[in-house]
Each structure stands twice: as C-alpha cells, then as structure tokens.
Short mmCIF file of C-alpha atoms in Angstrom, two decimals:
data_model
loop_
_atom_site.label_atom_id
_atom_site.label_comp_id
_atom_site.label_asym_id
_atom_site.label_seq_id
_atom_site.Cartn_x
_atom_site.Cartn_y
_atom_site.Cartn_z
CA MET A 1 54.04 -49.59 20.02
CA HIS A 2 52.72 -52.64 18.18
CA SER A 3 56.13 -53.85 17.07
CA ASN A 4 56.50 -55.47 20.48
CA LYS A 5 56.04 -59.22 20.58
CA SER A 6 52.59 -60.35 21.60
CA GLY A 7 52.58 -61.91 25.07
CA GLU A 8 55.32 -59.72 26.54
CA MET A 9 54.32 -57.94 29.74
CA ARG A 10 55.33 -54.76 31.51
CA GLN A 11 54.67 -53.71 35.09
CA GLU A 12 52.45 -50.76 36.02
CA SER A 13 51.09 -49.75 39.41
CA ASP A 14 47.95 -48.22 40.85
CA SER A 15 46.78 -47.59 44.44
CA LEU A 16 46.45 -51.35 45.00
CA GLY A 17 49.99 -52.11 43.90
CA PRO A 18 51.80 -53.45 40.80
CA MET A 19 50.09 -55.28 37.91
CA GLU A 20 51.40 -57.09 34.85
CA VAL A 21 50.05 -55.42 31.69
CA PRO A 22 50.44 -56.53 28.05
CA MET A 23 53.38 -54.73 26.48
CA ASP A 24 51.47 -54.06 23.25
CA ARG A 25 48.61 -52.22 24.97
CA TYR A 26 48.39 -48.60 26.09
CA TYR A 27 46.11 -49.32 29.05
CA GLY A 28 47.53 -49.73 32.55
CA ALA A 29 47.00 -51.37 35.93
CA GLN A 30 43.44 -50.19 36.64
CA THR A 31 42.19 -51.38 33.27
CA MET A 32 43.98 -54.70 33.71
CA ARG A 33 42.31 -55.29 37.08
CA CYS A 34 38.94 -54.75 35.42
CA VAL A 35 39.84 -57.13 32.58
CA LEU A 36 40.61 -59.83 35.14
CA ASN A 37 37.66 -59.13 37.44
CA PHE A 38 34.88 -58.66 34.89
CA ARG A 39 35.13 -61.48 32.37
CA ILE A 40 31.55 -61.10 31.23
CA GLY A 41 30.07 -61.50 27.77
CA GLY A 42 33.14 -61.50 25.59
CA GLU A 43 33.82 -59.25 22.61
CA GLU A 44 30.11 -58.69 21.89
CA GLU A 45 29.65 -57.01 25.29
CA ARG A 46 32.47 -54.45 25.03
CA MET A 47 31.77 -50.90 26.10
CA PRO A 48 30.29 -49.31 22.95
CA ARG A 49 32.69 -47.62 20.58
CA GLN A 50 30.58 -44.42 20.63
CA ILE A 51 31.11 -44.04 24.39
CA VAL A 52 34.87 -44.45 24.14
CA GLN A 53 35.00 -41.89 21.34
CA ALA A 54 32.83 -39.51 23.36
CA ILE A 55 35.19 -39.80 26.34
CA GLY A 56 38.03 -39.06 23.93
CA ILE A 57 36.29 -35.84 22.84
CA LEU A 58 35.82 -34.88 26.46
CA LYS A 59 39.47 -35.57 27.36
CA LYS A 60 40.70 -33.54 24.40
CA ALA A 61 38.52 -30.59 25.39
CA ALA A 62 39.60 -30.92 29.04
CA ALA A 63 43.31 -30.96 28.18
CA GLU A 64 43.00 -27.83 26.05
CA THR A 65 40.93 -26.09 28.74
CA ASN A 66 43.30 -27.11 31.52
CA GLN A 67 46.13 -25.38 29.68
CA GLU A 68 44.34 -22.14 30.54
CA PHE A 69 44.47 -23.20 34.20
CA GLY A 70 48.19 -23.97 34.31
CA LEU A 71 48.69 -27.34 32.62
CA ASP A 72 52.03 -27.37 30.78
CA PRO A 73 51.27 -26.63 27.08
CA LYS A 74 53.56 -29.47 26.02
CA LEU A 75 51.56 -31.94 28.09
CA SER A 76 48.24 -30.44 27.05
CA THR A 77 49.14 -30.74 23.37
CA ALA A 78 50.33 -34.33 23.75
CA ILE A 79 47.12 -35.32 25.58
CA SER A 80 45.01 -33.58 22.94
CA ASN A 81 46.86 -35.34 20.11
CA ALA A 82 46.60 -38.71 21.84
CA ALA A 83 42.87 -38.14 22.33
CA ASP A 84 42.55 -37.76 18.57
CA ASP A 85 43.54 -41.42 18.18
CA VAL A 86 40.70 -42.32 20.55
CA ILE A 87 38.19 -40.07 18.79
CA SER A 88 39.03 -41.59 15.41
CA GLY A 89 38.25 -45.08 16.72
CA LYS A 90 41.74 -46.29 15.79
CA LEU A 91 42.72 -47.32 19.31
CA TYR A 92 39.34 -48.93 19.95
CA ASP A 93 39.77 -51.09 16.86
CA GLU A 94 43.29 -52.07 17.93
CA GLY A 95 42.04 -53.48 21.23
CA HIS A 96 43.12 -50.84 23.74
CA PHE A 97 39.58 -50.61 25.17
CA PRO A 98 38.76 -54.19 26.19
CA LEU A 99 36.38 -53.50 29.08
CA PRO A 100 32.82 -54.86 29.10
CA ILE A 101 29.61 -52.95 29.67
CA TRP A 102 29.28 -55.00 32.85
CA GLN A 103 31.63 -53.16 35.21
CA ALA A 104 31.19 -50.53 37.92
CA GLY A 105 27.82 -48.86 37.45
CA SER A 106 29.49 -45.45 37.41
CA GLY A 107 31.65 -46.31 34.40
CA THR A 108 34.76 -45.62 36.49
CA GLN A 109 36.82 -48.34 34.85
CA SER A 110 36.08 -47.05 31.35
CA ASN A 111 37.02 -43.52 32.38
CA MET A 112 40.32 -44.81 33.80
CA ASN A 113 40.84 -47.04 30.75
CA THR A 114 40.68 -43.88 28.63
CA ASN A 115 42.91 -41.93 31.02
CA GLU A 116 45.56 -44.66 30.88
CA VAL A 117 45.40 -45.13 27.12
CA ILE A 118 45.61 -41.40 26.39
CA GLY A 119 48.32 -40.93 29.02
CA ASN A 120 50.53 -43.71 27.68
CA ARG A 121 49.96 -42.77 24.06
CA ALA A 122 50.86 -39.16 24.88
CA ILE A 123 54.02 -40.31 26.71
CA GLU A 124 55.00 -42.32 23.65
CA MET A 125 54.43 -39.28 21.44
CA LEU A 126 56.79 -37.31 23.67
CA GLY A 127 59.45 -40.03 23.42
CA GLY A 128 58.98 -41.35 26.97
CA ARG A 129 58.56 -44.88 28.28
CA VAL A 130 55.04 -46.27 28.16
CA GLY A 131 53.88 -47.17 31.66
CA SER A 132 56.20 -44.72 33.42
CA LYS A 133 53.50 -42.07 34.08
CA ASP A 134 56.27 -39.58 33.28
CA PRO A 135 55.78 -36.83 32.25
CA ILE A 136 52.01 -37.49 31.99
CA HIS A 137 49.95 -39.08 34.77
CA PRO A 138 46.52 -40.56 33.93
CA ASN A 139 44.86 -39.06 37.02
CA ASP A 140 46.81 -35.86 37.60
CA HIS A 141 46.89 -34.69 33.99
CA VAL A 142 44.44 -36.56 31.72
CA ASN A 143 41.73 -36.56 34.42
CA MET A 144 42.51 -33.06 35.69
CA SER A 145 39.42 -31.18 37.04
CA GLN A 146 37.29 -34.29 36.40
CA SER A 147 35.82 -37.35 38.09
CA SER A 148 34.41 -40.55 36.62
CA ASN A 149 31.11 -39.45 38.12
CA ASP A 150 30.86 -36.40 35.86
CA THR A 151 32.86 -37.54 32.82
CA PHE A 152 30.98 -40.78 32.15
CA PRO A 153 27.46 -39.24 32.24
CA SER A 154 28.75 -36.41 30.05
CA ALA A 155 30.13 -38.96 27.58
CA ILE A 156 26.73 -40.69 27.59
CA HIS A 157 25.05 -37.46 26.53
CA ILE A 158 27.69 -36.72 23.88
CA ALA A 159 27.35 -40.19 22.34
CA VAL A 160 23.55 -40.24 22.42
CA ALA A 161 23.19 -36.70 21.06
CA SER A 162 25.51 -37.60 18.20
CA GLY A 163 23.57 -40.78 17.40
CA LEU A 164 20.23 -39.01 17.44
CA ASN A 165 21.38 -36.10 15.27
CA LYS A 166 23.68 -37.81 12.80
CA GLU A 167 22.04 -41.21 12.44
CA LEU A 168 18.45 -41.62 13.61
CA ARG A 169 16.91 -38.28 12.64
CA PRO A 170 18.08 -38.50 9.01
CA ALA A 171 16.84 -42.11 8.77
CA ILE A 172 13.38 -41.28 10.15
CA THR A 173 13.17 -38.17 7.98
CA ALA A 174 13.93 -40.16 4.82
CA LEU A 175 11.30 -42.78 5.70
CA ARG A 176 8.77 -40.06 6.55
CA ASP A 177 9.44 -38.36 3.21
CA SER A 178 8.88 -41.63 1.34
CA MET A 179 5.56 -42.07 3.15
CA GLN A 180 4.61 -38.50 2.22
CA SER A 181 5.46 -39.23 -1.40
CA LYS A 182 3.13 -42.23 -1.36
CA THR A 183 0.47 -40.11 0.34
CA ASN A 184 0.59 -37.61 -2.51
CA GLU A 185 0.91 -40.20 -5.27
CA TRP A 186 -2.05 -42.27 -4.08
CA LYS A 187 -4.42 -39.49 -3.01
CA ASP A 188 -7.04 -40.52 -5.59
CA ILE A 189 -6.82 -44.32 -5.26
CA ILE A 190 -9.97 -45.36 -3.40
CA LYS A 191 -9.98 -48.43 -1.17
CA ILE A 192 -12.01 -49.90 1.67
CA GLY A 193 -10.85 -48.96 5.13
CA ARG A 194 -10.74 -51.45 7.97
CA THR A 195 -11.67 -51.26 11.64
CA HIS A 196 -11.49 -54.27 13.96
CA VAL A 197 -9.79 -55.96 10.96
CA GLN A 198 -13.21 -55.87 9.26
CA ASP A 199 -14.42 -53.92 6.22
CA SER A 200 -15.22 -50.31 6.98
CA VAL A 201 -16.13 -47.26 4.91
CA PRO A 202 -14.16 -46.08 1.88
CA MET A 203 -11.02 -43.99 2.07
CA THR A 204 -8.02 -43.44 -0.18
CA LEU A 205 -4.74 -45.28 -0.05
CA GLY A 206 -3.15 -41.86 0.24
CA GLN A 207 -5.20 -41.08 3.35
CA GLU A 208 -4.08 -44.35 4.90
CA PHE A 209 -0.42 -43.56 4.24
CA SER A 210 -0.90 -40.02 5.54
CA GLY A 211 -1.49 -41.59 8.93
CA TYR A 212 1.88 -43.32 8.74
CA THR A 213 3.49 -40.05 7.64
CA GLN A 214 2.06 -38.29 10.69
CA GLN A 215 3.22 -41.03 13.06
CA LEU A 216 6.79 -40.56 11.83
CA THR A 217 6.46 -36.78 11.99
CA ASN A 218 5.36 -37.15 15.61
CA GLY A 219 8.35 -39.41 16.27
CA LEU A 220 10.72 -36.75 14.99
CA ALA A 221 8.99 -34.13 17.14
CA ARG A 222 9.46 -36.25 20.28
CA ILE A 223 13.18 -36.55 19.60
CA GLU A 224 13.40 -32.79 19.00
CA ALA A 225 11.62 -32.20 22.29
CA VAL A 226 14.05 -34.28 24.36
CA LEU A 227 17.29 -33.07 22.73
CA PRO A 228 17.65 -29.93 24.90
CA ARG A 229 17.92 -32.23 27.94
CA ILE A 230 20.55 -34.35 26.21
CA TYR A 231 22.63 -31.25 25.45
CA GLN A 232 23.06 -30.60 29.20
CA LEU A 233 26.38 -32.01 30.43
CA ALA A 234 27.30 -32.92 34.00
CA LEU A 235 30.97 -32.01 33.51
CA GLY A 236 32.10 -29.92 36.44
CA GLY A 237 30.11 -31.72 39.13
CA THR A 238 33.06 -34.10 39.82
CA ALA A 239 32.24 -36.66 42.53
CA VAL A 240 28.85 -35.70 44.00
CA GLY A 241 27.90 -32.45 42.27
CA THR A 242 29.82 -29.97 44.42
CA GLY A 243 32.63 -29.54 41.89
CA LEU A 244 35.42 -30.48 44.31
CA ASN A 245 38.88 -30.23 42.59
CA CYS A 246 37.35 -28.55 39.56
CA ARG A 247 38.65 -25.08 38.67
CA ARG A 248 36.14 -22.23 38.53
CA GLY A 249 35.18 -21.62 34.92
CA PHE A 250 36.37 -25.05 33.79
CA PRO A 251 32.88 -26.46 33.06
CA GLU A 252 31.83 -23.54 30.87
CA LYS A 253 35.09 -23.40 28.92
CA CYS A 254 35.42 -27.16 28.49
CA ILE A 255 31.81 -27.72 27.43
CA LYS A 256 32.08 -24.84 24.97
CA ARG A 257 35.05 -26.65 23.44
CA ILE A 258 33.09 -29.94 23.34
CA ALA A 259 30.34 -28.09 21.46
CA GLN A 260 32.93 -26.86 18.95
CA LEU A 261 34.41 -30.33 18.48
CA THR A 262 31.04 -32.01 17.96
CA GLY A 263 29.08 -29.24 16.25
CA LEU A 264 26.28 -29.76 18.80
CA PRO A 265 24.96 -27.11 21.25
CA PHE A 266 26.11 -28.61 24.54
CA VAL A 267 25.71 -26.51 27.70
CA VAL A 268 26.44 -26.86 31.41
CA ALA A 269 23.71 -28.78 33.25
CA PRO A 270 21.61 -26.41 35.41
CA ASN A 271 21.97 -28.64 38.47
CA PHE A 272 24.95 -30.96 38.90
CA PHE A 273 23.29 -32.92 41.70
CA GLU A 274 20.45 -33.98 39.42
CA ALA A 275 22.84 -34.54 36.51
CA LEU A 276 24.92 -37.03 38.52
CA ALA A 277 22.28 -38.67 40.70
CA SER A 278 19.69 -39.44 38.02
CA ARG A 279 19.49 -40.59 34.43
CA ASP A 280 16.00 -39.25 33.81
CA ALA A 281 17.05 -37.64 30.53
CA MET A 282 18.15 -41.04 29.18
CA VAL A 283 14.87 -42.63 30.25
CA GLU A 284 13.06 -39.77 28.54
CA VAL A 285 15.00 -40.12 25.29
CA HIS A 286 14.45 -43.87 25.24
CA GLY A 287 10.78 -43.18 25.86
CA ALA A 288 10.79 -41.33 22.53
CA LEU A 289 12.57 -44.30 20.94
CA ASN A 290 10.01 -46.66 22.46
CA VAL A 291 7.09 -44.68 21.01
CA LEU A 292 8.85 -44.67 17.64
CA ALA A 293 9.18 -48.46 17.88
CA VAL A 294 5.46 -48.72 18.65
CA SER A 295 4.64 -46.58 15.59
CA LEU A 296 6.95 -48.55 13.30
CA MET A 297 5.53 -51.85 14.53
CA LYS A 298 2.03 -50.73 13.58
CA ILE A 299 3.13 -49.36 10.20
CA ALA A 300 5.11 -52.47 9.26
CA ASN A 301 2.31 -54.81 10.31
CA ASP A 302 -0.26 -52.86 8.29
CA ILE A 303 1.91 -52.95 5.18
CA ARG A 304 2.63 -56.65 5.70
CA LEU A 305 -1.10 -57.42 5.82
CA MET A 306 -1.94 -55.14 2.87
CA GLY A 307 0.62 -57.03 0.84
CA SER A 308 -0.50 -60.50 1.90
CA GLY A 309 -1.18 -62.92 -0.94
CA PRO A 310 -0.43 -63.05 -3.75
CA ARG A 311 -3.82 -64.70 -4.49
CA CYS A 312 -5.41 -65.69 -1.22
CA GLY A 313 -4.58 -62.68 0.95
CA LEU A 314 -5.65 -59.04 0.94
CA GLY A 315 -3.32 -58.26 -1.95
CA GLU A 316 -4.06 -54.53 -1.89
CA VAL A 317 -0.45 -53.61 -2.61
CA HIS A 318 2.50 -55.33 -4.22
CA LEU A 319 5.62 -55.42 -2.03
CA PRO A 320 9.09 -55.57 -3.61
CA GLU A 321 10.24 -59.12 -4.28
CA ASN A 322 13.71 -58.98 -2.77
CA GLU A 323 14.59 -62.64 -2.20
CA PRO A 324 13.05 -66.14 -2.30
CA GLY A 325 10.86 -66.80 0.71
CA SER A 326 10.73 -70.56 1.05
CA SER A 327 12.91 -73.61 0.72
CA ILE A 328 9.92 -75.77 -0.20
CA MET A 329 7.55 -73.48 -2.14
CA PRO A 330 9.11 -72.16 -5.37
CA GLY A 331 8.13 -68.61 -6.24
CA LYS A 332 7.02 -67.69 -2.73
CA VAL A 333 8.17 -64.22 -1.62
CA ASN A 334 7.78 -63.06 1.96
CA PRO A 335 7.43 -59.56 3.51
CA THR A 336 10.91 -59.85 5.02
CA GLN A 337 11.54 -56.14 5.50
CA CYS A 338 8.36 -55.87 7.56
CA GLU A 339 9.41 -58.87 9.62
CA ALA A 340 12.89 -57.49 10.29
CA LEU A 341 11.53 -54.10 11.34
CA THR A 342 8.93 -55.57 13.70
CA MET A 343 11.61 -57.71 15.37
CA ILE A 344 13.71 -54.58 15.83
CA CYS A 345 10.73 -52.85 17.40
CA ALA A 346 10.26 -55.72 19.84
CA GLN A 347 13.92 -55.50 20.84
CA VAL A 348 13.67 -51.74 21.40
CA MET A 349 10.63 -52.24 23.60
CA GLY A 350 12.63 -54.74 25.64
CA ASN A 351 15.53 -52.29 25.85
CA HIS A 352 13.12 -49.73 27.26
CA VAL A 353 12.37 -51.98 30.20
CA ALA A 354 16.10 -52.25 30.98
CA VAL A 355 16.58 -48.48 30.64
CA SER A 356 13.61 -47.81 32.90
CA VAL A 357 14.87 -50.19 35.58
CA GLY A 358 18.35 -48.68 35.29
CA GLY A 359 17.04 -45.14 35.57
CA ALA A 360 15.10 -46.00 38.70
CA ASN A 361 18.19 -47.35 40.46
CA GLY A 362 21.27 -45.93 42.08
CA ASN A 363 21.31 -44.32 45.48
CA PHE A 364 21.69 -40.80 46.81
CA GLU A 365 24.21 -38.83 44.70
CA LEU A 366 24.93 -41.37 41.94
CA ASN A 367 23.06 -43.54 39.51
CA VAL A 368 25.03 -46.78 39.21
CA PHE A 369 23.35 -48.32 36.16
CA LYS A 370 24.90 -45.99 33.60
CA PRO A 371 26.70 -48.57 31.41
CA LEU A 372 23.50 -50.64 31.17
CA ILE A 373 21.44 -47.57 30.32
CA VAL A 374 23.69 -46.11 27.65
CA SER A 375 24.42 -49.43 25.96
CA ASN A 376 20.69 -50.02 25.51
CA VAL A 377 19.97 -46.47 24.33
CA LEU A 378 22.78 -46.63 21.77
CA ARG A 379 21.71 -50.08 20.62
CA SER A 380 18.14 -48.87 20.12
CA ILE A 381 19.36 -45.84 18.15
CA LYS A 382 21.48 -48.07 15.92
CA LEU A 383 18.74 -50.67 15.38
CA LEU A 384 16.07 -48.09 14.61
CA THR A 385 18.42 -46.18 12.29
CA ASP A 386 19.36 -49.25 10.29
CA GLY A 387 15.83 -50.62 10.40
CA CYS A 388 14.29 -47.40 9.06
CA ARG A 389 16.87 -47.17 6.29
CA SER A 390 16.40 -50.77 5.20
CA PHE A 391 12.60 -50.63 5.39
CA ASN A 392 12.57 -47.40 3.38
CA LEU A 393 14.99 -48.47 0.63
CA ASN A 394 13.98 -52.11 0.30
CA CYS A 395 10.24 -51.92 0.93
CA VAL A 396 8.43 -48.58 1.07
CA LYS A 397 10.01 -47.03 -2.01
CA GLY A 398 9.07 -50.07 -4.09
CA ILE A 399 5.45 -50.56 -2.95
CA LYS A 400 2.93 -50.54 -5.82
CA PRO A 401 -0.86 -50.37 -5.44
CA ASN A 402 -2.94 -53.25 -6.78
CA LYS A 403 -5.56 -51.03 -8.36
CA ASP A 404 -7.74 -53.84 -9.71
CA LYS A 405 -7.97 -55.52 -6.31
CA LEU A 406 -8.68 -52.23 -4.56
CA ALA A 407 -11.46 -51.39 -7.02
CA SER A 408 -12.97 -54.87 -6.71
CA ASN A 409 -13.01 -54.60 -2.94
CA VAL A 410 -14.79 -51.27 -3.13
CA ASN A 411 -17.42 -52.68 -5.49
CA GLN A 412 -18.05 -55.75 -3.31
CA SER A 413 -18.01 -53.98 0.04
CA LEU A 414 -21.06 -53.88 2.28
CA SER A 415 -19.64 -50.71 3.81
CA LEU A 416 -21.04 -48.58 1.00
CA ALA A 417 -24.42 -48.87 2.70
CA PRO A 418 -23.98 -45.96 5.19
CA ALA A 419 -24.45 -43.60 2.21
CA LEU A 420 -28.07 -44.86 2.02
CA CYS A 421 -28.90 -44.06 5.65
CA PRO A 422 -29.63 -40.34 5.24
CA ASN A 423 -32.11 -41.19 2.45
CA ILE A 424 -33.94 -44.38 3.53
CA GLY A 425 -33.11 -44.66 7.24
CA CYS A 426 -30.88 -46.95 9.24
CA ASP A 427 -33.34 -49.84 9.66
CA LYS A 428 -34.03 -50.29 5.96
CA THR A 429 -30.33 -49.90 5.16
CA THR A 430 -29.47 -52.59 7.72
CA GLN A 431 -31.91 -55.01 6.09
CA ILE A 432 -30.33 -54.37 2.68
CA VAL A 433 -26.86 -55.09 4.10
CA LYS A 434 -28.03 -58.29 5.79
CA SER A 435 -29.61 -59.52 2.57
CA ALA A 436 -26.50 -58.75 0.54
CA HIS A 437 -24.33 -60.60 3.06
CA GLN A 438 -26.63 -63.64 3.18
CA ASN A 439 -27.09 -63.80 -0.58
CA GLY A 440 -23.49 -63.04 -1.57
CA THR A 441 -24.67 -60.07 -3.61
CA THR A 442 -23.73 -56.40 -3.68
CA VAL A 443 -25.40 -53.59 -1.79
CA LYS A 444 -26.58 -52.15 -5.10
CA GLU A 445 -28.25 -55.39 -6.15
CA GLU A 446 -30.19 -55.66 -2.89
CA ALA A 447 -31.05 -51.94 -2.90
CA LEU A 448 -32.63 -52.28 -6.33
CA LYS A 449 -34.60 -55.31 -5.11
CA ALA A 450 -35.83 -53.19 -2.19
CA GLY A 451 -37.33 -50.66 -4.58
CA ILE A 452 -34.62 -48.04 -4.80
CA THR A 453 -34.19 -46.81 -8.36
CA GLU A 454 -30.81 -47.11 -10.03
CA LYS A 455 -30.84 -43.35 -10.58
CA ASP A 456 -31.32 -42.67 -6.87
CA TYR A 457 -28.75 -45.30 -5.86
CA ASN A 458 -26.11 -43.87 -8.18
CA GLU A 459 -26.85 -40.39 -6.89
CA TRP A 460 -26.76 -41.37 -3.21
CA VAL A 461 -23.87 -43.85 -3.25
CA ARG A 462 -20.97 -41.84 -4.65
CA VAL A 463 -17.75 -43.38 -3.36
CA ASP A 464 -15.78 -40.27 -4.26
CA LYS A 465 -18.15 -38.28 -2.01
CA MET A 466 -17.64 -40.64 0.96
CA LEU A 467 -14.04 -39.68 1.65
CA GLY A 468 -14.75 -36.83 4.05
CA PRO A 469 -17.52 -34.86 5.77
CA SER A 470 -20.63 -34.27 3.65
#
C-alpha cells in the first residue's frame, strides 16, 4: 500500500458523492470530508490512540460474531485480520487515523474512519482494489449490526477500562506500597505534628505517612467501585437504544468476545437508552480521578514543605537530589517531583470540569460530547499514571528522615505542654507556655521555674506516651 507515490489521489464515494482521497491511505470519502471540515488543533489533537485501538477490538469481535449470523467467513476473517493492524497501533502510527477529537459529538466520523480503514485493508488482503468497496463494504460488512451511537460509547468504555486496569491501578498501588513501607520504617521516629501550619502535639513520622497510605488506598477503592459501571457496554443499542438492525443475540455474543480479547469482564449494559443518552459512568470515573488528584496534591505539598531548606526551612526530611535547581544559585536543589505532580493534579481538576460539562450535555437519546469526555478521561489516566510512577521512583523511595532536626523540634516545641494539663490544670499550663514563648525557653525550663520538680516533669511529659490515647 505504501509503495504508492505520496500525493497521488484516488476517487471514493459516499452518500454525498465522490471525493479525492490520498492513494497511500486506507481511509475513504467520509474520513476525507472530516479531514477537510474539521481542521482543528493539528497532530496534538488527534483522536486518542487508545480509542482507535478499542474500536479495532470491537470491529474484530463484531466480524467474528457476524459470521454466526450469515457473514461470509472469508469476509469475516479478512475484517478480523485487518482489525488486528488497528489493534496493534500500526495503522494509527502510519497516519490512517487523522481525525481530531473535535468532530461530531457522537464520534461518528471516527467510527466511519475505522470502518473505511479496516474495509480497505481487508480488501487489499483479499487481493482486491482499495477503494472499490468490493467485496467488503465499510457500512454493510465492517459496521454490520452496529451504529456509531453504540460503537463509540462502547469503545470509550473499553479504552478507559484498559487504562484503569493496566496503567493507573498498578501505578497507584506501587506508590501506596512505598508509602506503607515508609510508614513501617518510621513508626518510632517522633516529630511534632502541625495543624493550621503551626506546631501541634507530637506524633511519629510513620503515623503521618500512614495518612498518605490511607488516602491512596481510598483512591484505589474508588476506582474499584466504579469499574463495574465501566464494564457495561452499549453495543447492541444501535441508533437510539432500540437495537434496530442488530441481530438478536449479537450483543451478548459480541461483548463476550470483546471480554475474551481484552481479558476484562465486559457485559451488556442493563439499559441501552441510558447507555447511549448519558455519560454518567464517565463522569463518575473521572470523579474518582479528581479525588485522587486532590489526595496527591495534598501529599506532594506536605512532602515539599517537610523537605524545605536545606538550612532555613522545615528540613524534617531529605528529598532526593535529582538535578540542579537554579541557574544562579550553585548547589540549590528543588523539590521538582512534587512540583510536577501538583501541576498534574491541577490539570486533572481542570479536566474534571470539562468532563462534567460534557456529561451534562447532549439531548434526548444521545450525548454529543463523547470525544471531549473520553479524551479528557484518558489524558487524566495517563497523567496520573506517569505522575505516580515518577513521584514514587524519583522522590518517595529516596526520602530520608532528618532525625536530628526532628528531635530538636520536639525538644523545642511548646506543644509538649498539654501533657501537664491533667496534673496542674489548663490555666497554669497556659501561663508556662506563654512564658516559654516570650522568653525563648523550653516548656521544661519554665515548668521548673513555676515550681514543678524535674522528677514530676519527666514523669508527666513523656513524648513516647503522647502518641495515642492515654
């Protein structure tokens, strides 16, 4: 196919008439009209690769299923084999899927782009003439028992389910496990906690990191909770949910085959009208991504502040020194992994606004913001996956506690005073704290001045006994 000279054209036709199409491309007239009518964003705004591959999986499963309903086995096999070139990403990389995200809100053009590419590639495999629609027609054969309105939302679910299972969940799990390791390793390192960004009562560094571990555990649980909705496919609803032109039994058989091809437990959606008219499941899954972004933002900011310094900041932990941090200050090293992750989180939060607006739109039997929705969901999955991996490998795993600084903070803290309250009362304790703060002394020094014996003070103020209920 690609031995043809670049710039040569062939003629293909659709319902609007003939179109000139590049000779070295498998797509046809409908795709070419979209290329000409939606020149938006350039290469960076192409329909995501994952969606094209997901449509390829769907078309392969449909061709094999349609053979059971009378499709010529020779045609079915050719379509299935051509779909493999889509699934592998080979044809995407070679430029046969040029359409932008910004097209019909139903994704119709991308569905037809795939139909044309698979159809022409299958014709070529059979020794026919590309563009002839003989013996394989993009609508009659590749799109048999389907509609753009049920294939594109199904492809959305296939792509998102794959991204969640194969990319994001492993990345979050690895980061969570690293946090748990730090929780265990630092369970006996005492530090001063902070509330309102002010000194608070003692805790351990391990306890602090246990909070981060739980946040990530909760994030995984939210993704687990939404996955059953993502496994429900709209395939079989065709145009409006009635299943017009779809053979009885096709949805169950085809979706079972999709489950086999992907290794994921896809099932037929319980209600095709909901599955076509709304994208609530995508809003829900991005809600889980949004909460994860909120959690990661908090975690990264905490670690950034704990590592501030090296001499004039909090300096409670040492962050890995990965690269120089300044063009003017030699030796300066910045918390770059924290900064990258927090920027990612901000972007995901912005994506959530777009997904929410998209999910709220569309009319009657069809949501028409699907390309916008899925492109943002997939981008968030990719950003969070890469962000978690980078933050884990290049920051969290290399964090070291600054034990001297932590111990010094504990010794100097005014927040040891609550241990005195049960013994001398709140009013007297408050006066001791005020004196220590005004005089720049420790709580112990002022307590001894107030008449408390060193023996009593040492018995009452036991930092190791202040780490939980008494």
